[in-house]
Amino acid sequence: MIEAELIEKKIAKDYGFFKFKLHKKLKSPDAGQFIMLKALDEPILAKPFSIYSYKNKNLTLFIKRVGRLTGKIFSSPIGETFYIRGPYGTPYIEKINKGRKYILIGGGSGIAPLNFFSELYPELVYKKLYGFREKYIRELFEEEEQSTLVIEEESGKTVVDIFREVYSEELGILACGPIPMLRNLPHDSYVSLESVMGCGIGTCKSCAVKTKEGIKMVCKDGPLFRKEEIQWEWI
Amino acid sequence: MGVDLSVEILGLTFKNPLVLASGPAGFGFELQQYLDISRIGAITLKTITLNPREGNAPPRLVDTHGGIINSIGLQNPGIKEFVRTIAPRLKNLKTIKIGSIAGFTTEEWKILGEEMDKIKEIKAIELDLSCPNVEGKRIWAKDEELTQEAIKAVRESTDRPIIAKLAPDVTDIVKVAKKAVNAGADALSIGNTIEAMKINIETGLPVLKLKTGGLSGPAIKPITLARVFRVAEALEVPIIGIGGVMNWQDALEYAMAGASLIGIGTAIMVDPQAPLEILHGIESFLRQKGIEKFEDIIGIAHRGGF
Ligand SMILES: Cc1cc2nc3c(=O)[nH]c(=O)nc-3n(C[C@H](O)[C@H](O)[C@H](O)COP(=O)(O)O)c2cc1C
Ligand code: FES
């Protein structure tokens, strides 16, 4: 595993940006890929995190506090060492139709891979919609990103409502976020799934998703799937 | 002076005592990109059943203090597909391959044994008698008569060495072990995951879709280690010690308790490179102690220690 030193953090309640300096380069990480991150001791397993940004051994993650490991990351002082392996997962670009422009729809921490996508492939991005419930989230984002934020508490509308207002059929859809959000998108959307992962590399069979072609592994075959491939009732 | 890590059991020479335990390493092919499997003593392939199995609905995994609880549910393509598409690729894994099977009936055990017997690359067959993660499936190893029945069925269908993978959570593992050996098992894997669960107190519901699962990782090591010790004390049979081996110290404990080979499951999921660090650690330890052969420390805890 690669040592990763926490060098910057910016937190607002349950969300935060965390920047790590890696002691070794990641092998050409691409948008939609994730890394497995581990603390020294508990919990035992490494957990997957999408790459928000990666430059010169600097890795930025956008994390929601949900459990033991994320709790630990939130409370860690600058200088703390974590361990990272990856990147894993199929890059979005290998799965999508490159002849289209995309609306990127993110919900909560699901905005992370979309941000990396817009960093690497700006020419494929039509518009970004980053959905959150509460307005405190604005503190975390720079001036130029403020207009991409869709905040339910402010407008009374969800990111899917706003999406419907701006969508037209020649556009592609690339989404990552909570299941109910993904379910509300049109059939031909590309959706990036989350799953409980063990290995992250396709061996342990922890991250199963049922598709029209049978069981697939989110970590290896995904995380991106076409919405219509997925048997949603199984999730 | 180099240290000799090789182990000779079951008529096979394992280049070192580490075995990738059935499950976490899959069929080895995905893992191969991240771990040079040729450096590991053996790999036990993911358990195969007669019919294909999708496995359980997610979530299939949750962590807990000192371990993880999984309920994968034996996801596998079934024996036909295994023979057709996986078996021909096995020669690309440059280590000893141990096949793993699980029957639901005595007849199934027999068929699975016969099918595995046809695959040249499979040097030994492990009977997964102890997977706790299949709804409605009996855990054969929790009943000595059933254990005996399954082993006999496979014994009749193959001359390959057979390994019975026992459950650590039984009242008297020595009794089950004796039955297994009498029925024709050439070696014992001790053990498997231990039935466990987690409840989400916000929803008031079990976290895993199957409700319960199997605990693996550091939390089970002292429990399984004691079982290995007990069986090694009572029987002259090669033992593969499996359960919570996360580092070289854990591996040495199993060897000292009487395990000839040491299985690694959860640690591979945490870090696919972990087995190499474990090997390196075992080697340095032996060198420091001035021990030339790994086999000399097997069961040393029964012989008054160093
Ligand atoms: C995700 C996962 C899948 C497993 N699948 C199997 C299996 O198919 N067959 C089997 O005999 N054991 C299976 N096991 C059990 C392991 O082989 C091993 O006995 C157990 O995990 C204890 O070792 P550990 O603490 O090193 O993980 C599985 C364990 C895990 C964690
Ligand atoms: S996390 Fe292990 S197979 Fe996907």
mmCIF file of N, CA and C in Angstrom, chain B residues 53-148:
data_model
loop_
_atom_site.group_PDB
_atom_site.id
_atom_site.type_symbol
_atom_site.label_atom_id
_atom_site.label_comp_id
_atom_site.label_asym_id
_atom_site.label_seq_id
_atom_site.Cartn_x
_atom_site.Cartn_y
_atom_site.Cartn_z
ATOM 1 N N ARG B 53 -24.618 -20.362 -8.734
ATOM 2 C CA ARG B 53 -25.292 -19.612 -7.667
ATOM 3 C C ARG B 53 -24.993 -18.121 -7.803
ATOM 4 N N GLU B 54 -26.055 -17.324 -7.711
ATOM 5 C CA GLU B 54 -25.895 -15.862 -7.768
ATOM 6 C C GLU B 54 -25.294 -15.322 -6.495
ATOM 7 N N GLY B 55 -25.462 -16.024 -5.413
ATOM 8 C CA GLY B 55 -25.070 -15.504 -4.116
ATOM 9 C C GLY B 55 -26.198 -14.684 -3.523
ATOM 10 N N ASN B 56 -25.979 -14.137 -2.339
ATOM 11 C CA ASN B 56 -27.027 -13.416 -1.639
ATOM 12 C C ASN B 56 -27.144 -11.977 -2.142
ATOM 13 N N ALA B 57 -28.329 -11.388 -1.879
ATOM 14 C CA ALA B 57 -28.531 -9.987 -2.236
ATOM 15 C C ALA B 57 -27.666 -9.113 -1.332
ATOM 16 N N PRO B 58 -27.279 -7.930 -1.808
ATOM 17 C CA PRO B 58 -26.450 -7.050 -0.982
ATOM 18 C C PRO B 58 -27.270 -6.346 0.103
ATOM 19 N N PRO B 59 -26.710 -5.815 1.159
ATOM 20 C CA PRO B 59 -25.275 -5.901 1.424
ATOM 21 C C PRO B 59 -24.824 -7.291 1.878
ATOM 22 N N ARG B 60 -23.616 -7.636 1.445
ATOM 23 C CA ARG B 60 -23.052 -8.955 1.721
ATOM 24 C C ARG B 60 -21.895 -8.893 2.693
ATOM 25 N N LEU B 61 -21.569 -7.702 3.135
ATOM 26 C CA LEU B 61 -20.356 -7.557 3.941
ATOM 27 C C LEU B 61 -20.522 -6.383 4.887
ATOM 28 N N VAL B 62 -20.065 -6.568 6.102
ATOM 29 C CA VAL B 62 -20.085 -5.440 7.038
ATOM 30 C C VAL B 62 -18.886 -5.617 7.963
ATOM 31 N N ASP B 63 -18.330 -4.499 8.437
ATOM 32 C CA ASP B 63 -17.211 -4.710 9.351
ATOM 33 C C ASP B 63 -17.647 -4.552 10.804
ATOM 34 N N THR B 64 -16.875 -5.125 11.665
ATOM 35 C CA THR B 64 -17.168 -5.096 13.080
ATOM 36 C C THR B 64 -15.822 -5.046 13.783
ATOM 37 N N HIS B 65 -15.841 -4.895 15.108
ATOM 38 C CA HIS B 65 -14.549 -4.803 15.773
ATOM 39 C C HIS B 65 -13.717 -6.054 15.554
ATOM 40 N N GLY B 66 -12.525 -5.844 15.058
ATOM 41 C CA GLY B 66 -11.614 -6.970 14.886
ATOM 42 C C GLY B 66 -11.950 -7.919 13.758
ATOM 43 N N GLY B 67 -12.846 -7.549 12.898
ATOM 44 C CA GLY B 67 -13.130 -8.475 11.806
ATOM 45 C C GLY B 67 -14.184 -7.972 10.854
ATOM 46 N N ILE B 68 -14.553 -8.857 9.936
ATOM 47 C CA ILE B 68 -15.628 -8.541 9.002
ATOM 48 C C ILE B 68 -16.626 -9.701 9.005
ATOM 49 N N ILE B 69 -17.875 -9.367 8.711
ATOM 50 C CA ILE B 69 -18.894 -10.407 8.617
ATOM 51 C C ILE B 69 -19.370 -10.438 7.168
ATOM 52 N N ASN B 70 -19.267 -11.598 6.530
ATOM 53 C CA ASN B 70 -19.704 -11.668 5.136
ATOM 54 C C ASN B 70 -20.806 -12.696 4.961
ATOM 55 N N SER B 71 -21.640 -12.412 3.986
ATOM 56 C CA SER B 71 -22.617 -13.428 3.576
ATOM 57 C C SER B 71 -22.692 -13.406 2.063
ATOM 58 N N ILE B 72 -21.591 -13.794 1.432
ATOM 59 C CA ILE B 72 -21.539 -13.799 -0.032
ATOM 60 C C ILE B 72 -22.546 -14.830 -0.555
ATOM 61 N N GLY B 73 -22.591 -15.974 0.081
ATOM 62 C CA GLY B 73 -23.564 -16.984 -0.333
ATOM 63 C C GLY B 73 -23.068 -17.856 -1.472
ATOM 64 N N LEU B 74 -21.767 -18.133 -1.473
ATOM 65 C CA LEU B 74 -21.166 -19.049 -2.451
ATOM 66 C C LEU B 74 -21.482 -18.685 -3.896
ATOM 67 N N GLN B 75 -21.383 -17.410 -4.227
ATOM 68 C CA GLN B 75 -21.530 -17.024 -5.631
ATOM 69 C C GLN B 75 -20.495 -17.774 -6.468
ATOM 70 N N ASN B 76 -20.959 -18.527 -7.437
ATOM 71 C CA ASN B 76 -20.030 -19.244 -8.323
ATOM 72 C C ASN B 76 -20.771 -19.733 -9.559
ATOM 73 N N PRO B 77 -20.004 -20.013 -10.630
ATOM 74 C CA PRO B 77 -20.656 -20.355 -11.907
ATOM 75 C C PRO B 77 -21.165 -21.795 -11.999
ATOM 76 N N GLY B 78 -20.936 -22.613 -10.948
ATOM 77 C CA GLY B 78 -21.362 -24.008 -11.013
ATOM 78 C C GLY B 78 -20.275 -24.870 -11.641
ATOM 79 N N ILE B 79 -20.318 -26.157 -11.373
ATOM 80 C CA ILE B 79 -19.205 -27.042 -11.748
ATOM 81 C C ILE B 79 -19.028 -27.157 -13.264
ATOM 82 N N LYS B 80 -20.128 -27.161 -14.023
ATOM 83 C CA LYS B 80 -20.020 -27.312 -15.485
ATOM 84 C C LYS B 80 -19.214 -26.176 -16.095
ATOM 85 N N GLU B 81 -19.609 -24.962 -15.722
ATOM 86 C CA GLU B 81 -18.957 -23.774 -16.249
ATOM 87 C C GLU B 81 -17.502 -23.705 -15.756
ATOM 88 N N PHE B 82 -17.292 -24.133 -14.531
ATOM 89 C CA PHE B 82 -15.939 -24.159 -13.968
ATOM 90 C C PHE B 82 -15.031 -25.064 -14.805
ATOM 91 N N VAL B 83 -15.533 -26.255 -15.116
ATOM 92 C CA VAL B 83 -14.749 -27.209 -15.900
ATOM 93 C C VAL B 83 -14.507 -26.667 -17.312
ATOM 94 N N ARG B 84 -15.518 -26.002 -17.864
ATOM 95 C CA ARG B 84 -15.446 -25.537 -19.235
ATOM 96 C C ARG B 84 -14.544 -24.305 -19.395
ATOM 97 N N THR B 85 -14.728 -23.316 -18.515
ATOM 98 C CA THR B 85 -14.039 -22.038 -18.758
ATOM 99 C C THR B 85 -12.902 -21.706 -17.776
ATOM 100 N N ILE B 86 -13.005 -22.178 -16.548
ATOM 101 C CA ILE B 86 -11.965 -21.814 -15.566
ATOM 102 C C ILE B 86 -10.815 -22.815 -15.603
ATOM 103 N N ALA B 87 -11.168 -24.098 -15.557
ATOM 104 C CA ALA B 87 -10.134 -25.133 -15.472
ATOM 105 C C ALA B 87 -9.036 -25.003 -16.540
ATOM 106 N N PRO B 88 -9.392 -24.725 -17.808
ATOM 107 C CA PRO B 88 -8.333 -24.645 -18.824
ATOM 108 C C PRO B 88 -7.337 -23.501 -18.575
ATOM 109 N N ARG B 89 -7.732 -22.515 -17.802
ATOM 110 C CA ARG B 89 -6.841 -21.370 -17.561
ATOM 111 C C ARG B 89 -5.967 -21.559 -16.329
ATOM 112 N N LEU B 90 -6.241 -22.617 -15.564
ATOM 113 C CA LEU B 90 -5.566 -22.764 -14.265
ATOM 114 C C LEU B 90 -4.049 -22.910 -14.377
ATOM 115 N N LYS B 91 -3.583 -23.434 -15.526
ATOM 116 C CA LYS B 91 -2.127 -23.640 -15.619
ATOM 117 C C LYS B 91 -1.366 -22.309 -15.603
ATOM 118 N N ASN B 92 -2.078 -21.220 -15.874
ATOM 119 C CA ASN B 92 -1.425 -19.902 -15.812
ATOM 120 C C ASN B 92 -1.106 -19.452 -14.391
ATOM 121 N N LEU B 93 -1.703 -20.101 -13.407
ATOM 122 C CA LEU B 93 -1.394 -19.766 -12.012
ATOM 123 C C LEU B 93 -0.285 -20.709 -11.564
ATOM 124 N N LYS B 94 0.919 -20.141 -11.387
ATOM 125 C CA LYS B 94 2.077 -21.004 -11.150
ATOM 126 C C LYS B 94 2.249 -21.340 -9.669
ATOM 127 N N THR B 95 1.276 -22.023 -9.147
ATOM 128 C CA THR B 95 1.371 -22.505 -7.775
ATOM 129 C C THR B 95 0.487 -23.729 -7.666
ATOM 130 N N ILE B 96 0.458 -24.358 -6.514
ATOM 131 C CA ILE B 96 -0.400 -25.531 -6.347
ATOM 132 C C ILE B 96 -1.851 -25.070 -6.238
ATOM 133 N N LYS B 97 -2.718 -25.673 -7.044
ATOM 134 C CA LYS B 97 -4.116 -25.306 -7.014
ATOM 135 C C LYS B 97 -4.924 -26.340 -6.236
ATOM 136 N N ILE B 98 -5.657 -25.880 -5.243
ATOM 137 C CA ILE B 98 -6.548 -26.756 -4.485
ATOM 138 C C ILE B 98 -7.972 -26.382 -4.891
ATOM 139 N N GLY B 99 -8.733 -27.351 -5.337
ATOM 140 C CA GLY B 99 -10.115 -27.080 -5.702
ATOM 141 C C GLY B 99 -10.980 -27.098 -4.454
ATOM 142 N N SER B 100 -12.073 -26.346 -4.466
ATOM 143 C CA SER B 100 -12.981 -26.353 -3.309
ATOM 144 C C SER B 100 -14.398 -26.622 -3.790
ATOM 145 N N ILE B 101 -15.069 -27.526 -3.097
ATOM 146 C CA ILE B 101 -16.431 -27.886 -3.498
ATOM 147 C C ILE B 101 -17.371 -27.862 -2.289
ATOM 148 N N ALA B 102 -18.656 -27.654 -2.584
ATOM 149 C CA ALA B 102 -19.682 -27.741 -1.541
ATOM 150 C C ALA B 102 -20.928 -28.402 -2.118
ATOM 151 N N GLY B 103 -21.309 -29.519 -1.546
ATOM 152 C CA GLY B 103 -22.526 -30.201 -1.979
ATOM 153 C C GLY B 103 -23.680 -29.866 -1.044
ATOM 154 N N PHE B 104 -24.886 -29.974 -1.591
ATOM 155 C CA PHE B 104 -26.073 -29.797 -0.751
ATOM 156 C C PHE B 104 -26.639 -31.151 -0.323
ATOM 157 N N THR B 105 -26.288 -32.186 -1.087
ATOM 158 C CA THR B 105 -26.716 -33.549 -0.744
ATOM 159 C C THR B 105 -25.503 -34.471 -0.915
ATOM 160 N N THR B 106 -25.603 -35.675 -0.398
ATOM 161 C CA THR B 106 -24.501 -36.632 -0.519
ATOM 162 C C THR B 106 -24.203 -36.911 -1.989
ATOM 163 N N GLU B 107 -25.255 -37.018 -2.778
ATOM 164 C CA GLU B 107 -25.104 -37.271 -4.217
ATOM 165 C C GLU B 107 -24.315 -36.126 -4.878
ATOM 166 N N GLU B 108 -24.627 -34.901 -4.472
ATOM 167 C CA GLU B 108 -23.909 -33.744 -5.045
ATOM 168 C C GLU B 108 -22.424 -33.781 -4.708
ATOM 169 N N TRP B 109 -22.108 -34.134 -3.478
ATOM 170 C CA TRP B 109 -20.690 -34.242 -3.087
ATOM 171 C C TRP B 109 -19.967 -35.202 -4.016
ATOM 172 N N LYS B 110 -20.623 -36.307 -4.293
ATOM 173 C CA LYS B 110 -20.022 -37.348 -5.127
ATOM 174 C C LYS B 110 -19.767 -36.819 -6.542
ATOM 175 N N ILE B 111 -20.768 -36.179 -7.110
ATOM 176 C CA ILE B 111 -20.623 -35.662 -8.479
ATOM 177 C C ILE B 111 -19.517 -34.600 -8.522
ATOM 178 N N LEU B 112 -19.534 -33.726 -7.530
ATOM 179 C CA LEU B 112 -18.516 -32.658 -7.492
ATOM 180 C C LEU B 112 -17.111 -33.255 -7.398
ATOM 181 N N GLY B 113 -16.974 -34.307 -6.582
ATOM 182 C CA GLY B 113 -15.684 -34.981 -6.457
ATOM 183 C C GLY B 113 -15.235 -35.562 -7.794
ATOM 184 N N GLU B 114 -16.166 -36.184 -8.480
ATOM 185 C CA GLU B 114 -15.843 -36.790 -9.779
ATOM 186 C C GLU B 114 -15.420 -35.741 -10.799
ATOM 187 N N GLU B 115 -16.154 -34.645 -10.829
ATOM 188 C CA GLU B 115 -15.847 -33.589 -11.808
ATOM 189 C C GLU B 115 -14.481 -32.970 -11.525
ATOM 190 N N MET B 116 -14.198 -32.699 -10.259
ATOM 191 C CA MET B 116 -12.907 -32.112 -9.877
ATOM 192 C C MET B 116 -11.771 -33.080 -10.227
ATOM 193 N N ASP B 117 -12.050 -34.343 -10.055
ATOM 194 C CA ASP B 117 -11.048 -35.375 -10.301
ATOM 195 C C ASP B 117 -10.570 -35.368 -11.758
ATOM 196 N N LYS B 118 -11.399 -34.848 -12.647
ATOM 197 C CA LYS B 118 -11.049 -34.831 -14.076
ATOM 198 C C LYS B 118 -10.079 -33.697 -14.417
ATOM 199 N N ILE B 119 -9.911 -32.760 -13.501
ATOM 200 C CA ILE B 119 -9.083 -31.585 -13.816
ATOM 201 C C ILE B 119 -7.650 -31.817 -13.341
ATOM 202 N N LYS B 120 -6.745 -31.937 -14.316
ATOM 203 C CA LYS B 120 -5.367 -32.296 -13.997
ATOM 204 C C LYS B 120 -4.686 -31.278 -13.080
ATOM 205 N N GLU B 121 -4.971 -29.991 -13.304
ATOM 206 C CA GLU B 121 -4.298 -28.927 -12.557
ATOM 207 C C GLU B 121 -4.650 -28.900 -11.064
ATOM 208 N N ILE B 122 -5.765 -29.540 -10.711
ATOM 209 C CA ILE B 122 -6.195 -29.540 -9.309
ATOM 210 C C ILE B 122 -5.449 -30.646 -8.564
ATOM 211 N N LYS B 123 -4.612 -30.249 -7.602
ATOM 212 C CA LYS B 123 -3.748 -31.235 -6.942
ATOM 213 C C LYS B 123 -4.357 -31.792 -5.653
ATOM 214 N N ALA B 124 -5.352 -31.126 -5.140
ATOM 215 C CA ALA B 124 -6.047 -31.606 -3.945
ATOM 216 C C ALA B 124 -7.436 -30.989 -3.956
ATOM 217 N N ILE B 125 -8.356 -31.620 -3.239
ATOM 218 C CA ILE B 125 -9.735 -31.123 -3.224
ATOM 219 C C ILE B 125 -10.151 -30.819 -1.791
ATOM 220 N N GLU B 126 -10.587 -29.578 -1.585
ATOM 221 C CA GLU B 126 -11.059 -29.205 -0.248
ATOM 222 C C GLU B 126 -12.585 -29.270 -0.225
ATOM 223 N N LEU B 127 -13.108 -29.847 0.837
ATOM 224 C CA LEU B 127 -14.564 -29.914 1.009
ATOM 225 C C LEU B 127 -14.980 -28.790 1.947
ATOM 226 N N ASP B 128 -15.736 -27.839 1.388
ATOM 227 C CA ASP B 128 -16.223 -26.741 2.219
ATOM 228 C C ASP B 128 -17.457 -27.254 2.965
ATOM 229 N N LEU B 129 -17.195 -27.809 4.130
ATOM 230 C CA LEU B 129 -18.266 -28.409 4.935
ATOM 231 C C LEU B 129 -18.848 -27.394 5.902
ATOM 232 N N SER B 130 -18.362 -26.151 5.815
ATOM 233 C CA SER B 130 -18.592 -25.249 6.941
ATOM 234 C C SER B 130 -19.011 -23.843 6.575
ATOM 235 N N CYS B 131 -19.464 -23.610 5.333
ATOM 236 C CA CYS B 131 -19.867 -22.245 4.982
ATOM 237 C C CYS B 131 -21.198 -21.911 5.662
ATOM 238 N N PRO B 132 -21.234 -20.846 6.468
ATOM 239 C CA PRO B 132 -22.470 -20.523 7.180
ATOM 240 C C PRO B 132 -23.402 -19.610 6.402
ATOM 241 N N ASN B 133 -23.097 -19.334 5.148
ATOM 242 C CA ASN B 133 -23.783 -18.246 4.456
ATOM 243 C C ASN B 133 -24.788 -18.619 3.392
ATOM 244 N N VAL B 134 -25.329 -19.806 3.475
ATOM 245 C CA VAL B 134 -26.295 -20.194 2.471
ATOM 246 C C VAL B 134 -27.601 -20.532 3.165
ATOM 247 N N GLU B 135 -28.650 -19.792 2.773
ATOM 248 C CA GLU B 135 -29.935 -19.969 3.421
ATOM 249 C C GLU B 135 -30.414 -21.412 3.252
ATOM 250 N N GLY B 136 -30.812 -22.017 4.350
ATOM 251 C CA GLY B 136 -31.407 -23.351 4.259
ATOM 252 C C GLY B 136 -30.391 -24.478 4.100
ATOM 253 N N LYS B 137 -29.105 -24.124 3.926
ATOM 254 C CA LYS B 137 -28.114 -25.180 3.725
ATOM 255 C C LYS B 137 -27.613 -25.654 5.087
ATOM 256 N N ARG B 138 -27.484 -26.956 5.240
ATOM 257 C CA ARG B 138 -26.957 -27.432 6.512
ATOM 258 C C ARG B 138 -25.444 -27.225 6.538
ATOM 259 N N ILE B 139 -24.952 -26.983 7.714
ATOM 260 C CA ILE B 139 -23.509 -26.883 7.861
ATOM 261 C C ILE B 139 -23.037 -28.274 8.234
ATOM 262 N N TRP B 140 -22.523 -28.958 7.234
ATOM 263 C CA TRP B 140 -22.184 -30.379 7.391
ATOM 264 C C TRP B 140 -21.239 -30.598 8.567
ATOM 265 N N ALA B 141 -20.259 -29.721 8.703
ATOM 266 C CA ALA B 141 -19.223 -29.925 9.721
ATOM 267 C C ALA B 141 -19.728 -29.733 11.150
ATOM 268 N N LYS B 142 -20.995 -29.310 11.295
ATOM 269 C CA LYS B 142 -21.520 -29.175 12.654
ATOM 270 C C LYS B 142 -22.125 -30.494 13.139
ATOM 271 N N ASP B 143 -22.058 -31.480 12.284
ATOM 272 C CA ASP B 143 -22.610 -32.788 12.642
ATOM 273 C C ASP B 143 -21.605 -33.854 12.179
ATOM 274 N N GLU B 144 -21.078 -34.634 13.114
ATOM 275 C CA GLU B 144 -20.003 -35.573 12.728
ATOM 276 C C GLU B 144 -20.466 -36.651 11.758
ATOM 277 N N GLU B 145 -21.741 -37.061 11.870
ATOM 278 C CA GLU B 145 -22.234 -38.076 10.935
ATOM 279 C C GLU B 145 -22.298 -37.522 9.513
ATOM 280 N N LEU B 146 -22.797 -36.286 9.405
ATOM 281 C CA LEU B 146 -22.878 -35.662 8.083
ATOM 282 C C LEU B 146 -21.486 -35.424 7.502
ATOM 283 N N THR B 147 -20.577 -35.021 8.359
ATOM 284 C CA THR B 147 -19.192 -34.806 7.932
ATOM 285 C C THR B 147 -18.657 -36.084 7.301
ATOM 286 N N GLN B 148 -18.871 -37.168 7.999
ATOM 287 C CA GLN B 148 -18.400 -38.466 7.545
ATOM 288 C C GLN B 148 -19.032 -38.860 6.208
#
